[in-house]
PDB file of C-alpha atoms in Angstrom:
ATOM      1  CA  UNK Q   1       0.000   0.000   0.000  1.00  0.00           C
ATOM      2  CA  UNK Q   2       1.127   3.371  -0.478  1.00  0.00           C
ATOM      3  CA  UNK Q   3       3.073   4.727   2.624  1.00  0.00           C
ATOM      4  CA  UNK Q   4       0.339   7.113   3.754  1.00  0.00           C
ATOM      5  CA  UNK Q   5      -2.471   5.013   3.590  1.00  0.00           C
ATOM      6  CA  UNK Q   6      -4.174   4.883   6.893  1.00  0.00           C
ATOM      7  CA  UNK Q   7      -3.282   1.195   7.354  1.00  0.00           C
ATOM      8  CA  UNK Q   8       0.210   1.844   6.560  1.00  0.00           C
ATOM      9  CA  UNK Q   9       1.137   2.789   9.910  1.00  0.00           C
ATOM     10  CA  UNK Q  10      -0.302  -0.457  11.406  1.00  0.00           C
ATOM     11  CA  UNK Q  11       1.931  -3.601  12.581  1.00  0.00           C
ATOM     12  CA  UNK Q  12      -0.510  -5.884  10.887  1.00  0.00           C
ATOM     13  CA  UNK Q  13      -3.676  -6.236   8.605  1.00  0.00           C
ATOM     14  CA  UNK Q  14      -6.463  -9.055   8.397  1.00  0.00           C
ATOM     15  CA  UNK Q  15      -8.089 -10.434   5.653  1.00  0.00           C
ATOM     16  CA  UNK Q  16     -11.327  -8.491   6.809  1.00  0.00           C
ATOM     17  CA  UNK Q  17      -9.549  -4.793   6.887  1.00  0.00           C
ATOM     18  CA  UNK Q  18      -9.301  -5.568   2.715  1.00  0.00           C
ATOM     19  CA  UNK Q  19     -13.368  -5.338   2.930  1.00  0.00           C
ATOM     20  CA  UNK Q  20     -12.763  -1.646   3.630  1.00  0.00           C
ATOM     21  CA  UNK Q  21     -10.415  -1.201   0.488  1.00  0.00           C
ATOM     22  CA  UNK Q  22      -9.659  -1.321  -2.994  1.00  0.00           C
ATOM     23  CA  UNK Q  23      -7.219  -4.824  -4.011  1.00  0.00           C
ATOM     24  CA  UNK Q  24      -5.485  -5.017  -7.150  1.00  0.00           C
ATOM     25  CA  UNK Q  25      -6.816  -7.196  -9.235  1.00  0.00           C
ATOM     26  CA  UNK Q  26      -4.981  -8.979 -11.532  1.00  0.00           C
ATOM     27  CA  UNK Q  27      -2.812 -12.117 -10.357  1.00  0.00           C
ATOM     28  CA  UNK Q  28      -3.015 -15.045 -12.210  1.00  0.00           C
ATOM     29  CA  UNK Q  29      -3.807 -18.306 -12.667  1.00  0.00           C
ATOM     30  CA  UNK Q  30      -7.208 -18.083 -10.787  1.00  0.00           C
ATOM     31  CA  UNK Q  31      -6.791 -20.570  -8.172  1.00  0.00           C
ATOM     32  CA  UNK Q  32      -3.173 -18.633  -7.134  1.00  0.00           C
ATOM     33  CA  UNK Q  33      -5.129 -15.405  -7.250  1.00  0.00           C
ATOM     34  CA  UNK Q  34      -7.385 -16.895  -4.361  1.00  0.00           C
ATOM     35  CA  UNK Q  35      -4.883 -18.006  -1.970  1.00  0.00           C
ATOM     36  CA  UNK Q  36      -3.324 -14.460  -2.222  1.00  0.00           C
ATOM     37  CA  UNK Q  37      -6.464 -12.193  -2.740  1.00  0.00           C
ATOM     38  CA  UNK Q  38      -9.929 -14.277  -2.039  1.00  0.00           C
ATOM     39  CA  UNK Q  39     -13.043 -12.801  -2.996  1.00  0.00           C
ATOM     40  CA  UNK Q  40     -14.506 -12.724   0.750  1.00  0.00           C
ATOM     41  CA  UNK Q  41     -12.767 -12.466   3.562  1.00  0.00           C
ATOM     42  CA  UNK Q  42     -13.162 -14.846   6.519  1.00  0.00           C
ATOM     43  CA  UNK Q  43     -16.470 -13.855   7.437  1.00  0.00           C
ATOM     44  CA  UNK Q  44     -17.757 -13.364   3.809  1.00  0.00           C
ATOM     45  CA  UNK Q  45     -17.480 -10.284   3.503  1.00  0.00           C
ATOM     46  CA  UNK Q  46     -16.670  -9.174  -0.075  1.00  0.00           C
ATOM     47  CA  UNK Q  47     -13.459  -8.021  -1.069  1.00  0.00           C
ATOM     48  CA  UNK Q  48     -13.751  -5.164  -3.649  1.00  0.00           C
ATOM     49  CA  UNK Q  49     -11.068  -5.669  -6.538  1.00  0.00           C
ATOM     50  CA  UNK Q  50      -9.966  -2.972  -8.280  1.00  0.00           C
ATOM     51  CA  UNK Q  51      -7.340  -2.479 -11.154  1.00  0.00           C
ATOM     52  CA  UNK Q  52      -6.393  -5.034 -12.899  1.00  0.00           C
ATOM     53  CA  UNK Q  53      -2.136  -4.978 -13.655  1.00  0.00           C
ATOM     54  CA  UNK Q  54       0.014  -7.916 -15.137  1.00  0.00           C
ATOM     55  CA  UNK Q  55       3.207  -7.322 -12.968  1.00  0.00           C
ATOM     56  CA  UNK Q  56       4.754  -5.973 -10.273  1.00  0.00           C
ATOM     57  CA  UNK Q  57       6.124  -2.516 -12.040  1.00  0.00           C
ATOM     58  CA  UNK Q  58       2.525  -1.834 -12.944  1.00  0.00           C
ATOM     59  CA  UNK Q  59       1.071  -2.136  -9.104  1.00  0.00           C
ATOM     60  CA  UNK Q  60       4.096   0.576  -8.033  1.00  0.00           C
ATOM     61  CA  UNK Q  61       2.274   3.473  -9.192  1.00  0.00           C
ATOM     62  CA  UNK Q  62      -1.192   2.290  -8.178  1.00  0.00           C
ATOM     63  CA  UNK Q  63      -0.156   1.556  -4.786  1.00  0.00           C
ATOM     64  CA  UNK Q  64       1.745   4.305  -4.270  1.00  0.00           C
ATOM     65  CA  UNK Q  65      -0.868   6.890  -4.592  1.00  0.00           C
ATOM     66  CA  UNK Q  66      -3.490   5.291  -2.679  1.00  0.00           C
ATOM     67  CA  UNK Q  67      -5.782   3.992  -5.072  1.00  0.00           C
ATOM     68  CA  UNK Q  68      -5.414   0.007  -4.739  1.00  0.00           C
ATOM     69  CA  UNK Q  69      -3.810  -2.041  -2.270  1.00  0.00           C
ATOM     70  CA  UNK Q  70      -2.171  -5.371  -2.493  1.00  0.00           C
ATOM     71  CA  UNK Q  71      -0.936  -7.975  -0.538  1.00  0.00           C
ATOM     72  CA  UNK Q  72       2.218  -9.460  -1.790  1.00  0.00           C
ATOM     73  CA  UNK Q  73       4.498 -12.086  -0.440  1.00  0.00           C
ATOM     74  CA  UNK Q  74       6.910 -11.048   2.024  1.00  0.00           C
ATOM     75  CA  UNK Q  75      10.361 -11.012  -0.540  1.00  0.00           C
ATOM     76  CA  UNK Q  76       8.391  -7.908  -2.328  1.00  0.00           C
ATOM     77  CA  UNK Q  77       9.579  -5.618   0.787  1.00  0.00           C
ATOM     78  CA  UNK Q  78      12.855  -6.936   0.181  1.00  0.00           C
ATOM     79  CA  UNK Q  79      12.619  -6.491  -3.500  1.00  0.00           C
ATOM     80  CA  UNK Q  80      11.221  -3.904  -3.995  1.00  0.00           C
ATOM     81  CA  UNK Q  81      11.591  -1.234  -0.998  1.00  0.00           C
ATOM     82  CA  UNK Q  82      10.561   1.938  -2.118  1.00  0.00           C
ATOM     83  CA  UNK Q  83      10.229   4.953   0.018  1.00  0.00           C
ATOM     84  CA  UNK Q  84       6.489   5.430  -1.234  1.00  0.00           C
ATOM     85  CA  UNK Q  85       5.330   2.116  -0.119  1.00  0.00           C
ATOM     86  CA  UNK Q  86       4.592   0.461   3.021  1.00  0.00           C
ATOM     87  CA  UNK Q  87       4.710  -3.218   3.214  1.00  0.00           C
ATOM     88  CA  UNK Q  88       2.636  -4.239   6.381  1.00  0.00           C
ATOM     89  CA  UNK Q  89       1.822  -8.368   7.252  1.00  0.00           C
ATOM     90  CA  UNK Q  90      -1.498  -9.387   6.639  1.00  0.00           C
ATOM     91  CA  UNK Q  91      -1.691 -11.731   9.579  1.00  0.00           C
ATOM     92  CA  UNK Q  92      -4.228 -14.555   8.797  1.00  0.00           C
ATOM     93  CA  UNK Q  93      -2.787 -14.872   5.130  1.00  0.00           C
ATOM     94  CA  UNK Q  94      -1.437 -18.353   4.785  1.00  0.00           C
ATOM     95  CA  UNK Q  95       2.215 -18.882   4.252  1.00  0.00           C
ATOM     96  CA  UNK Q  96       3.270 -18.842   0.777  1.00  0.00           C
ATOM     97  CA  UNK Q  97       4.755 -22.001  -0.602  1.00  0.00           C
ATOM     98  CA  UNK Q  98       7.866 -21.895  -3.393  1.00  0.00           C
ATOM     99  CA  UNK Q  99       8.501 -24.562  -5.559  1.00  0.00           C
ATOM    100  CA  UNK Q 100      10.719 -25.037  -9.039  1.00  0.00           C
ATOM    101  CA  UNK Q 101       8.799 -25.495 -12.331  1.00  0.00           C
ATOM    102  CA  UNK Q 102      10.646 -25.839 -15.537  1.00  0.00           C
ATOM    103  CA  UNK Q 103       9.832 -27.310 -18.848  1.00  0.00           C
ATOM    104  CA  UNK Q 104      10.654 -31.289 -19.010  1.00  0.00           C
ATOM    105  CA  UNK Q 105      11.447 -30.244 -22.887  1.00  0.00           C
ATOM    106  CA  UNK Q 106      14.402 -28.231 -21.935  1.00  0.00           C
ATOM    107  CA  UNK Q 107      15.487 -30.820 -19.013  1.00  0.00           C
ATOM    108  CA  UNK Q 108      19.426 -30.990 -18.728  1.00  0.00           C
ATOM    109  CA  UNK Q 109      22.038 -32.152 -16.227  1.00  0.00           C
ATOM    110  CA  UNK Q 110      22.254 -28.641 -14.812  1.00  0.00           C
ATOM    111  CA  UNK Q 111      19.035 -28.021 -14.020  1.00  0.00           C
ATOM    112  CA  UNK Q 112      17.967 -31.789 -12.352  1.00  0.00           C
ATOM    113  CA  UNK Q 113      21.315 -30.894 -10.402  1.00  0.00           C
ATOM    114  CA  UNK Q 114      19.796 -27.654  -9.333  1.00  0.00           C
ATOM    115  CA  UNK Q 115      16.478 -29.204  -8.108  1.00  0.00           C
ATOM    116  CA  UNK Q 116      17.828 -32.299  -6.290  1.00  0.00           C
ATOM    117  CA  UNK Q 117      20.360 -29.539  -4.258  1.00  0.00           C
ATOM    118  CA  UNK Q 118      17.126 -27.086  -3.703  1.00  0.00           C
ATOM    119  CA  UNK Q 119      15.150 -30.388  -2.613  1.00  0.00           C
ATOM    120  CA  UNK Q 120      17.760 -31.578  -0.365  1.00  0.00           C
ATOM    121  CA  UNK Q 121      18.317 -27.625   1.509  1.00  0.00           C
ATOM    122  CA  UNK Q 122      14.348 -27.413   1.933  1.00  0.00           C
ATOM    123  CA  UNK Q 123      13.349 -27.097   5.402  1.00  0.00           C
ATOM    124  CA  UNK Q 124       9.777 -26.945   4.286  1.00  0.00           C
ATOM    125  CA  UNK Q 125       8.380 -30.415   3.091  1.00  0.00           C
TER     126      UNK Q 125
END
């Protein structure tokens, strides 16, 4: 969210303060788009979705003047720290779960290397 938005300020967020705001709309496939912005919140409550952007450099100027927010996963703030927006925990969002994709077409040594060392330093199963 932008950095003076009035929720900016707060240590955390729920899933029901989104009822009172604008989300950005836009992440995709559908069922990934759910986990991170659902259309209700807990208590069914409707989420209102707003703008609709394909990427992260799109949200920046949205977000930063207040007319959507967003949650994101937590390597954004890391990412993308920006003096103009405020990255605050949304504390009932489940924890976001990583894992490598790649094309069994272009399969080679390198990456099945690559996967089995990621798989083996995984502390999340």
């Amino acid at each position: 969210m932008g950095a003076t938005h009035p929720l900016a300020s707060r240590e955390s967020v729920s899933y029901e303060d989104l009822a009172d705001e604008t989300v950005m709309g836009g992440a995709r496939p559908d069922y990934w788009r759910e986990v991170l912005v659902p259309l209700r919140t807990p208590s069914g409550r409707l989420i209102p979705i707003g703008p609709s952007v394909s990427n992260f450099q799109e949200m920046i100027p949205i977000l930063a003047t207040g007319e959507a927010v967003s949650p994101v996963h937590a390597q954004a703030a890391r990412y993308y720290a920006r003096p103009d927006i405020a990255y605050v925990p949304v504390r009932d969002a489940p924890l976001a779960r990583w894992g490598l994709i790649w094309r069994t077409g272009n399969e080679t040594e390198l990456i099945r290397s690559f996967a089995d060392t990621a798989h083996r330093l995984n502390s999340v199963e």
